[in-house]
Tab-separated table of C-alpha atoms and ligand atoms in Angstrom:
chain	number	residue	atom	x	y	z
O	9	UNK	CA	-16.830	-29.418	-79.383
O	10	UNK	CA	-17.833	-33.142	-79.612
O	11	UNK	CA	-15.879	-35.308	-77.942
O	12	UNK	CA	-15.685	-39.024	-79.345
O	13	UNK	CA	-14.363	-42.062	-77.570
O	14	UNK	CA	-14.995	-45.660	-78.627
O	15	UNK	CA	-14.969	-48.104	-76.041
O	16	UNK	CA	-14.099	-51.711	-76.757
O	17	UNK	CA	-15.077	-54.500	-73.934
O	18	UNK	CA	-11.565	-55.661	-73.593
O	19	UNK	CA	-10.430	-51.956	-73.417
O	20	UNK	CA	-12.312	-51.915	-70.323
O	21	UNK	CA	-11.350	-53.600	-66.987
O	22	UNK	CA	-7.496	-54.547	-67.745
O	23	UNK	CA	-6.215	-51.583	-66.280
O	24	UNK	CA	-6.531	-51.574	-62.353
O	25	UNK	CA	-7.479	-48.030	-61.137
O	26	UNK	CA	-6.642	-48.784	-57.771
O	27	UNK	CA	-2.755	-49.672	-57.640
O	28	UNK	CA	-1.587	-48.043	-61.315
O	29	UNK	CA	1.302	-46.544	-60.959
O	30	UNK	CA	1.464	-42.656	-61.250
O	31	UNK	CA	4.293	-40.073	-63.147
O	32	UNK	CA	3.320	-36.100	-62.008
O	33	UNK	CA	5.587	-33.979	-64.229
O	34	UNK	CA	5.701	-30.846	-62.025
O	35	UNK	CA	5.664	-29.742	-57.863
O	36	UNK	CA	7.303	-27.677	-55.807
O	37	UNK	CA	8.816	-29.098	-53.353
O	38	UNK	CA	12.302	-27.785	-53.718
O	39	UNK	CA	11.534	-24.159	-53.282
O	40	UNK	CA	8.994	-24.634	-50.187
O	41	UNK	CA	12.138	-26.554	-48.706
O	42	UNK	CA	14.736	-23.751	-49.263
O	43	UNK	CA	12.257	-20.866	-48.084
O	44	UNK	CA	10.902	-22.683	-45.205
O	45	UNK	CA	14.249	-24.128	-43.167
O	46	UNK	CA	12.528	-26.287	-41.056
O	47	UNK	CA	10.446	-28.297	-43.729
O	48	UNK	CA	10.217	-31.866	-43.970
O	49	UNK	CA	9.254	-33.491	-47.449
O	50	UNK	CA	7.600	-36.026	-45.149
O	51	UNK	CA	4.582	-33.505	-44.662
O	52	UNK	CA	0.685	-33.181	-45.242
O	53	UNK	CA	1.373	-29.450	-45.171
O	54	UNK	CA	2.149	-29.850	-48.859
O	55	UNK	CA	0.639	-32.024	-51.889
O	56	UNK	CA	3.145	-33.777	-52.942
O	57	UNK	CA	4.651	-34.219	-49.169
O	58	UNK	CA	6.046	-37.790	-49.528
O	59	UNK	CA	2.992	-39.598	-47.194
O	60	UNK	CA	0.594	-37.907	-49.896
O	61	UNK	CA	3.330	-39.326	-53.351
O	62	UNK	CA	3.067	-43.048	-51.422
O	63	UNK	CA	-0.879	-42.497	-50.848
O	64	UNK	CA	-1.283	-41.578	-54.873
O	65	UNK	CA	1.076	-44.741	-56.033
O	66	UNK	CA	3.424	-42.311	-57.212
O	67	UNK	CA	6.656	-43.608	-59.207
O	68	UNK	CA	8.169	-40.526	-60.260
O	69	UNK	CA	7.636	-36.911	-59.279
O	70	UNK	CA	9.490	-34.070	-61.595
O	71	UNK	CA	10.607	-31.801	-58.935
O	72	UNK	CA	10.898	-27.755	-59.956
O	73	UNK	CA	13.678	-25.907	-59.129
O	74	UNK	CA	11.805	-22.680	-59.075
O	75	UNK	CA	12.760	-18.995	-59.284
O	76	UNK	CA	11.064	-15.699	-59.401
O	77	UNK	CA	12.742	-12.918	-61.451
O	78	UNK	CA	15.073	-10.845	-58.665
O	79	UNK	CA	18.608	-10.119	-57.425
O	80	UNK	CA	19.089	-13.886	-56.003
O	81	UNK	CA	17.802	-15.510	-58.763
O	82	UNK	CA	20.912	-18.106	-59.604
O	83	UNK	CA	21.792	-18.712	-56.008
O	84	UNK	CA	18.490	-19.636	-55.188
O	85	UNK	CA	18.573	-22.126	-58.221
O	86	UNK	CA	21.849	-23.506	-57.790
O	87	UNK	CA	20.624	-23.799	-53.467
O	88	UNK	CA	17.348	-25.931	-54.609
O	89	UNK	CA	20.052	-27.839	-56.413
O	90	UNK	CA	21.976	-28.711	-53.634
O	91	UNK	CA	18.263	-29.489	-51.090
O	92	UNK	CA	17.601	-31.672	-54.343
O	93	UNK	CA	20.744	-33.849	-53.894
O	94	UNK	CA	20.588	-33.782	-49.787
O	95	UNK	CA	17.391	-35.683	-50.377
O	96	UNK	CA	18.321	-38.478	-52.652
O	97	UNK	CA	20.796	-39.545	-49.428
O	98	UNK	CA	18.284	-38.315	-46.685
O	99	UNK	CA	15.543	-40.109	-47.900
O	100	UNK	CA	17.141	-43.198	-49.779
O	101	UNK	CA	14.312	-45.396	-48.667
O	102	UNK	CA	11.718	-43.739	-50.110
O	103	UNK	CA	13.508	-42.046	-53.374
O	104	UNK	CA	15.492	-42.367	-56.264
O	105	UNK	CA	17.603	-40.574	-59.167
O	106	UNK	CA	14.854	-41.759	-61.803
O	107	UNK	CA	17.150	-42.124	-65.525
O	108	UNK	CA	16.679	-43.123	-68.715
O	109	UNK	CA	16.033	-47.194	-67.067
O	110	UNK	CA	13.000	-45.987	-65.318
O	111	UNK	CA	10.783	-48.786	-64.044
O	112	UNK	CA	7.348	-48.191	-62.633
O	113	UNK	CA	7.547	-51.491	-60.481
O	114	UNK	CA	9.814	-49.893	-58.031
O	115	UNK	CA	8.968	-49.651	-54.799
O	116	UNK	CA	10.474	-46.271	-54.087
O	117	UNK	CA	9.823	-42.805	-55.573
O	118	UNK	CA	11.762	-41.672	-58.724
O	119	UNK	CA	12.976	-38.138	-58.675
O	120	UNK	CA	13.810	-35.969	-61.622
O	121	UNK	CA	14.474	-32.157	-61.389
O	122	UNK	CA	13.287	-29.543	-64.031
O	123	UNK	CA	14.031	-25.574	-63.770
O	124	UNK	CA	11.331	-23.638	-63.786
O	125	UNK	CA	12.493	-20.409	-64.928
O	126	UNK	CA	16.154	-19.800	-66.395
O	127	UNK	CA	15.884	-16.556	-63.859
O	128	UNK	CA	17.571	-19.961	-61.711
O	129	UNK	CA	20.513	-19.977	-63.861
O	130	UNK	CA	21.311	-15.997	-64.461
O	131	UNK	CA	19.720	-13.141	-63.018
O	132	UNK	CA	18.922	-10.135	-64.645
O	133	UNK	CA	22.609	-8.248	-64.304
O	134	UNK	CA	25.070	-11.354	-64.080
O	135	UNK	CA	27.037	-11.864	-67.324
O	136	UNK	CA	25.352	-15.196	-69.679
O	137	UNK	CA	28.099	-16.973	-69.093
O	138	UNK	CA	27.370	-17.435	-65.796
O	139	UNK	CA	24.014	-18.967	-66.682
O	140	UNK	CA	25.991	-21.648	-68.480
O	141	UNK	CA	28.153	-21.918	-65.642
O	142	UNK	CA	25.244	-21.963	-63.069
O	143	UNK	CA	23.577	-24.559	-65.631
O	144	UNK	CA	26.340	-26.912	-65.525
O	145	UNK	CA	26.876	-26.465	-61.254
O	146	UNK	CA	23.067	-27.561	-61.112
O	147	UNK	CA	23.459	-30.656	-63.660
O	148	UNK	CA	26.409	-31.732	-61.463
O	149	UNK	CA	24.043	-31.915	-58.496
O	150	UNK	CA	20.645	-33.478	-60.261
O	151	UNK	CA	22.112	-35.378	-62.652
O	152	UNK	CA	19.875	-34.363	-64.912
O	153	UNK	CA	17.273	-31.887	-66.102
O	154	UNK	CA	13.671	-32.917	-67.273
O	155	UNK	CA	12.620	-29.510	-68.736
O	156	UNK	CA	13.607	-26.035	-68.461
O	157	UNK	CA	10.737	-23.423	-68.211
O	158	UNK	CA	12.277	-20.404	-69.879
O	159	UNK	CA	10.252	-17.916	-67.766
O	160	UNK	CA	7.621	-17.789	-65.428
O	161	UNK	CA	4.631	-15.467	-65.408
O	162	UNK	CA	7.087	-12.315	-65.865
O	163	UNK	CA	9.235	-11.173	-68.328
O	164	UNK	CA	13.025	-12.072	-67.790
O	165	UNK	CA	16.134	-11.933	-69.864
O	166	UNK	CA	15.364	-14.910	-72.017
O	167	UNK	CA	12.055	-13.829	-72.303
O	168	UNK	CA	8.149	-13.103	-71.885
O	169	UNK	CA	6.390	-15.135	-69.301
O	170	UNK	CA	2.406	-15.679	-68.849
O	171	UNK	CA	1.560	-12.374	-68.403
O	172	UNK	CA	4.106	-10.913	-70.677
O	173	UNK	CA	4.115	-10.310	-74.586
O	174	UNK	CA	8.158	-10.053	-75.072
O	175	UNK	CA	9.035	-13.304	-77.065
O	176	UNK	CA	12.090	-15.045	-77.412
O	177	UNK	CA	15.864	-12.890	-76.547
O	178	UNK	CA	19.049	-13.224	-77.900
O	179	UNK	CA	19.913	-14.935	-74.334
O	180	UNK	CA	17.193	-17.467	-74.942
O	181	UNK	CA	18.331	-18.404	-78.246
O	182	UNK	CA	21.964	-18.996	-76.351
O	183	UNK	CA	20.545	-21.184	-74.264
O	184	UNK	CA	17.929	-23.225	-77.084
O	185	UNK	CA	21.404	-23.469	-78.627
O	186	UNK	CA	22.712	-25.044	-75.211
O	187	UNK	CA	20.230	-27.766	-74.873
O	188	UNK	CA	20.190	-28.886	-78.593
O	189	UNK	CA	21.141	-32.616	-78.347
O	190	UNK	CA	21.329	-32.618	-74.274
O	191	UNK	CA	18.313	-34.398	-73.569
O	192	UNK	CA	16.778	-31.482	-71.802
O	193	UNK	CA	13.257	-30.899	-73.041
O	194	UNK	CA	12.073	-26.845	-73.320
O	195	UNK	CA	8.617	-26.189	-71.476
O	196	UNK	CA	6.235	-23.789	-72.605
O	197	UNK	CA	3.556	-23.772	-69.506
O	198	UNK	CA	5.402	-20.461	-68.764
O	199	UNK	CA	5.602	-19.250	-71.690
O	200	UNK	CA	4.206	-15.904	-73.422
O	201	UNK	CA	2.269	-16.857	-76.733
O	202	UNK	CA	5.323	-14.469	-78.533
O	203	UNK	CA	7.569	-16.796	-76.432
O	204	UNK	CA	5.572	-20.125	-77.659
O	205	UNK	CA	5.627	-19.463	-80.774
O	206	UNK	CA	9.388	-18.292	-81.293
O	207	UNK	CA	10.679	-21.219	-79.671
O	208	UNK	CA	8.335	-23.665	-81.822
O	209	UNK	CA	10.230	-21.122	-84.452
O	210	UNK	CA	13.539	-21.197	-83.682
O	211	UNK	CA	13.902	-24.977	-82.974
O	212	UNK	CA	12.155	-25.972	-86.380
O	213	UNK	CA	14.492	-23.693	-88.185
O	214	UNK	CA	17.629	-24.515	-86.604
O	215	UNK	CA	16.657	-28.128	-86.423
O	216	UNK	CA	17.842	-28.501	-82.893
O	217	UNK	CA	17.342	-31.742	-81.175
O	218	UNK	CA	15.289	-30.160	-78.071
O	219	UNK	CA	12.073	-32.180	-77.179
O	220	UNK	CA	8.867	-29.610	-76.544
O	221	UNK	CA	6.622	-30.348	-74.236
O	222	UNK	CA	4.077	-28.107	-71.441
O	223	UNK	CA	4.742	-30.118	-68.244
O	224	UNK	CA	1.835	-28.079	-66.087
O	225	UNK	CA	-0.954	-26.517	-68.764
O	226	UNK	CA	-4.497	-26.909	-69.671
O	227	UNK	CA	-6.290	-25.887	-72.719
O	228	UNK	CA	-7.435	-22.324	-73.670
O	229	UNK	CA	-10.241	-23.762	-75.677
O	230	UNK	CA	-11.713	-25.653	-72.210
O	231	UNK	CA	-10.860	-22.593	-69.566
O	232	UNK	CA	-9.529	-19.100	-71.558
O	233	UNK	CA	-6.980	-17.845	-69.232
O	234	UNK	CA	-3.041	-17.193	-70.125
O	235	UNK	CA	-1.293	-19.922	-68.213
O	236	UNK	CA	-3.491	-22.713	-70.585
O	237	UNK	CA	-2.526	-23.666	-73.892
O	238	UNK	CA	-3.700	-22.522	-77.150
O	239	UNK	CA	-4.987	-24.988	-79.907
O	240	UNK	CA	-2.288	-24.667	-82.375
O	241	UNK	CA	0.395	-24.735	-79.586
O	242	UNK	CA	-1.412	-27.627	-77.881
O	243	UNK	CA	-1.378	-29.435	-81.223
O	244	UNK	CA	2.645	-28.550	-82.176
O	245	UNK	CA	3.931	-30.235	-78.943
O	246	UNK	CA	1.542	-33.237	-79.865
O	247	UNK	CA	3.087	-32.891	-83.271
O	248	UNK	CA	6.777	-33.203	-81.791
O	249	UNK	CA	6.140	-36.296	-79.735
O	250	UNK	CA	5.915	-33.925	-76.470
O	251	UNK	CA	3.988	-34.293	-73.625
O	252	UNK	CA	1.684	-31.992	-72.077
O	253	UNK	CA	0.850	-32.574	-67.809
O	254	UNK	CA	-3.081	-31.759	-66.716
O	255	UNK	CA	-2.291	-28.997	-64.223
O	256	UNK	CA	-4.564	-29.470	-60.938
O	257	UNK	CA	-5.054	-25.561	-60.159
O	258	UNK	CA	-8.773	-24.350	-59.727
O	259	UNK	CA	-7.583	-21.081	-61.780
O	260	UNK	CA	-6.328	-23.080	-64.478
O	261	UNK	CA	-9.362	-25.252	-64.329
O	262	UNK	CA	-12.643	-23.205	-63.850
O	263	UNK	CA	-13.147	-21.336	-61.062
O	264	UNK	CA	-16.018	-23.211	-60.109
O	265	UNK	CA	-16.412	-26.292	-61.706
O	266	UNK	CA	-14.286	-28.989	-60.414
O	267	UNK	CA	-14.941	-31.542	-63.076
O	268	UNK	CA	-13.731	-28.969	-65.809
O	269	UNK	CA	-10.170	-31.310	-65.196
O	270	UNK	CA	-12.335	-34.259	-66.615
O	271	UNK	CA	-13.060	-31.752	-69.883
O	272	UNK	CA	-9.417	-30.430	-70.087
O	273	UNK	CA	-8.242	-34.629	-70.199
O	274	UNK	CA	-10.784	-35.024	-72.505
O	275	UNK	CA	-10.180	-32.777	-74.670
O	276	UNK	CA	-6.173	-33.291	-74.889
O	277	UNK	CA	-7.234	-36.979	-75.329
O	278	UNK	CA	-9.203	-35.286	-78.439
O	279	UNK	CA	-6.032	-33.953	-80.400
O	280	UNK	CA	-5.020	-35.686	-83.067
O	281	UNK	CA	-2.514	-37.760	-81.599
O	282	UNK	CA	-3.191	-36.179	-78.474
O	283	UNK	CA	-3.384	-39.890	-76.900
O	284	UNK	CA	0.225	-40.304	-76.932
O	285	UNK	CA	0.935	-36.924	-74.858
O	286	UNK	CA	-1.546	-36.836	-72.159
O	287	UNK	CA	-0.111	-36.552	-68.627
O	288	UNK	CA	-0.191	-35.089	-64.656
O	289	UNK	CA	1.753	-32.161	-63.536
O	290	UNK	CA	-0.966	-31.652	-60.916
O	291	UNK	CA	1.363	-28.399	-59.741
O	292	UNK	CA	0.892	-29.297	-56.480
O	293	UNK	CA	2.980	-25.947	-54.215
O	294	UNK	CA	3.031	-24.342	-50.611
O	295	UNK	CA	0.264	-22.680	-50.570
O	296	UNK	CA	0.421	-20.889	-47.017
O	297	UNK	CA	3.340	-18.570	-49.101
O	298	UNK	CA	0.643	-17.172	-51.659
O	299	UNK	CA	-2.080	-15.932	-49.328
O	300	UNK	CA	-4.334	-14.896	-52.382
O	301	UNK	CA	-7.996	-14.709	-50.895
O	302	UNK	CA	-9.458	-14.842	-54.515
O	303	UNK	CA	-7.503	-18.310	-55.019
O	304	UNK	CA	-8.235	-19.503	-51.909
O	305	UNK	CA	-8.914	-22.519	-52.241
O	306	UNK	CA	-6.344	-22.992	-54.709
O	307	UNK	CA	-7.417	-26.759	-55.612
O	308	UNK	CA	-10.829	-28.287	-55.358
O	309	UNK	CA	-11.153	-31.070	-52.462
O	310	UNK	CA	-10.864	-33.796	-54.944
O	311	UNK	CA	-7.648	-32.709	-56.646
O	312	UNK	CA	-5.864	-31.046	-53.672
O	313	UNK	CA	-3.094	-33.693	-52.828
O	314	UNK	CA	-0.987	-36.592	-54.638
O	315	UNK	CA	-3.150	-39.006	-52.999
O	316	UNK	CA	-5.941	-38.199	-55.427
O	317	UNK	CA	-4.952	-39.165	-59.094
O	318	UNK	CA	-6.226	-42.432	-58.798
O	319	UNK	CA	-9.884	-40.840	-57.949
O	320	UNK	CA	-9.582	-38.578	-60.993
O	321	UNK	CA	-8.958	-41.909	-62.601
O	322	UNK	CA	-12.014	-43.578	-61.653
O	323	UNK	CA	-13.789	-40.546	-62.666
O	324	UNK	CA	-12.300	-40.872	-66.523
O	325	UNK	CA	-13.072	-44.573	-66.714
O	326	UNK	CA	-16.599	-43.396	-68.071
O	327	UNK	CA	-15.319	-41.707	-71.304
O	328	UNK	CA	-11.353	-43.091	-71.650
O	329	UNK	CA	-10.394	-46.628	-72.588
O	330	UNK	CA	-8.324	-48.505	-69.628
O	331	UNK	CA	-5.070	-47.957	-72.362
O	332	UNK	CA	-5.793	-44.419	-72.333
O	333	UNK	CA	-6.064	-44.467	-68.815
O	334	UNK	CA	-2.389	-45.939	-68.138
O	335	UNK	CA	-1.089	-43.934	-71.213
O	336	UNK	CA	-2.228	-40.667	-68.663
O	337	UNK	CA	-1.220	-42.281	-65.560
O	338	UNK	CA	1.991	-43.020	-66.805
O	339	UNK	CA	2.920	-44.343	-70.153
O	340	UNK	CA	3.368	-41.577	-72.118
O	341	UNK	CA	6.031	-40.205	-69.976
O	342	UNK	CA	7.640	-43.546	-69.678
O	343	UNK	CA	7.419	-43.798	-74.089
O	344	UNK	CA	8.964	-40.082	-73.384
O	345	UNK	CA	11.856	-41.235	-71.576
O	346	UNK	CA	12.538	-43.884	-74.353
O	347	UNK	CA	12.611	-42.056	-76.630
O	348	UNK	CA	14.184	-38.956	-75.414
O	349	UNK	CA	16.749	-39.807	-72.614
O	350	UNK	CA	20.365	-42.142	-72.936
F	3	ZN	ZN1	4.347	-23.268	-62.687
């Protein structure tokens, strides 16, 4: 693979590493808060605790509502939901409801939620029209929904996660039916490639308006495991204007290399067109749930909190021009959220 990058003097300099501001696409916050009663977001116990967002110059954090496939599913969802909102009025002087007027210059935090798994919406018994229902309860409350991840590394009713091979069900289809025209984009980090490629499938045939984009995913190609992208999927959410967020997890990486993020940003940079999608969904989460000795540590030193992305920054001034530096750090999502949100 040969990566080329032409560097132009003025391209160089203009953009100031140090105080650019910073859009992460995906944490999980809201789930660490609802399993852990006595959390604060103002922690250091967590990566994208608010000290660590201010640290990092952070303008807008995507906040998960996530779910694991089981009995409490939808209340769980509709519960992060309703943390979500208590923290817009808790915490009023350091966030935000981010919309479609987003402005990097503000001195607070915006906040967006996404659902990260439809498991949040329905579980696996409950009738679909309570996922609609559920879908509609948790709208109310964020006021609006960045992305929604189908599935997560299982299979659910909508379909095959990660380490699944089920693609897309009937119930999915109701609900890519759902979001066509809503301004709700349709993530495939969690995905199944079946799943991928039925929903590339389905929303090309049926010509729904539903943006595509992977908010936390690298690149097969760079580091072969299930949770990265493949080429030709990498490519089609280029393709449809999408955006795809450089996810900070050593697994998703290389288990031992930490620079291998430099090569995934590199190499998304490398897509035709890729320049326009390239973001952060570092996927910062609570790691003292997941006590997983072969993950341990789950991010290298120099990616392990939101007060880092300007170092990884620094790093990439060697092989990325300072436009495709603030196009990563936060452009792309902003020409997103122009193009995508009302
Ligand atoms: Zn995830």
């Amino acid at each position: 693979m040969v990566l080329t990058f032409r560097l132009t003097e003025e391209g160089r300099g203009a953009f100031n590493m140090s105080n650019a501001p910073v859009i992460d696409l995906h944490c999980d916050l809201l789930v660490y808060l609802l399993m852990n009663k006595n959390a604060s977001p103002e922690t250091k116990a967590f990566g994208a605790g608010f000290p660590f967002l201010k640290e990092g110059n952070v303008k807008m954090q995507v906040m998960a509502i996530y779910t694991a496939v089981e009995e409490a599913s939808s209340r769980n969802g509709v519960a992060q939901s309703e943390i979500y909102k208590r923290l817009l009025t808790d915490y009023s002087a350091d966030i935000y409801q981010a919309d479609a007027q987003f402005d990097s210059s503000n001195d607070r935090i915006g906040i967006v939620a996404s659902l990260e798994s439809a498991s949040g919406i329905c579980n696996e018994e409950e009738p679909l029209d309570n996922a609609f229902k559920n879908l509609e309860t948790i709208i109310s409350n964020v006021e609006r929904l960045f992305y929604i991840s189908f599935t997560h590394h299982t299979e659910n009713r909508f379909g095959g996660g990660n380490y699944a091979t089920a693609g897309l069900k009937p119930d999915g289809e109701a609900l890519l039916d759902y979001m066509d025209g809503r301004e709700i984009a349709v993530d495939l980090s969690h995905t199944s490639d079946a799943l991928a490629h039925d929903i590339l499938d389905y929303t090309y045939k049926k010509g729904l308006k539903v943006p595509v984009i992977a908010s936390h995913s690298n690149f097969r190609e760079v580091w072969d495991h299930p949770r990265n992208l493949t080429k030709a999927n990498a490519q089609e959410i280029v393709d449809r204007g999408g955006l795809i967020g450089i996810n900070f997890l050593r697994a998703f990486l290389n288990n031992d290399d930490a620079n291998a993020l430099l090569d995934h940003v590199k190499y998304g940079f490398d897509l035709k067109g890729g320049e326009q999608a390239m973001a952060f969904g570092a996927d910062f989460f609570y790691t003292g749930d997941f006590p997983d000795p072969a993950r341990d540590p789950y991010y290298f030193p120099e990616h392990e909190d939101a007060s880092k992305y300007h170092g990884i920054l620094n790093q990439l001034e060697q092989d990325l021009t300072s436009d495709q530096l603030s196009r990563l750090a936060h452009k792309n999502v902003e020409r997103f959220i122009v193009s995508n949100w009302n």
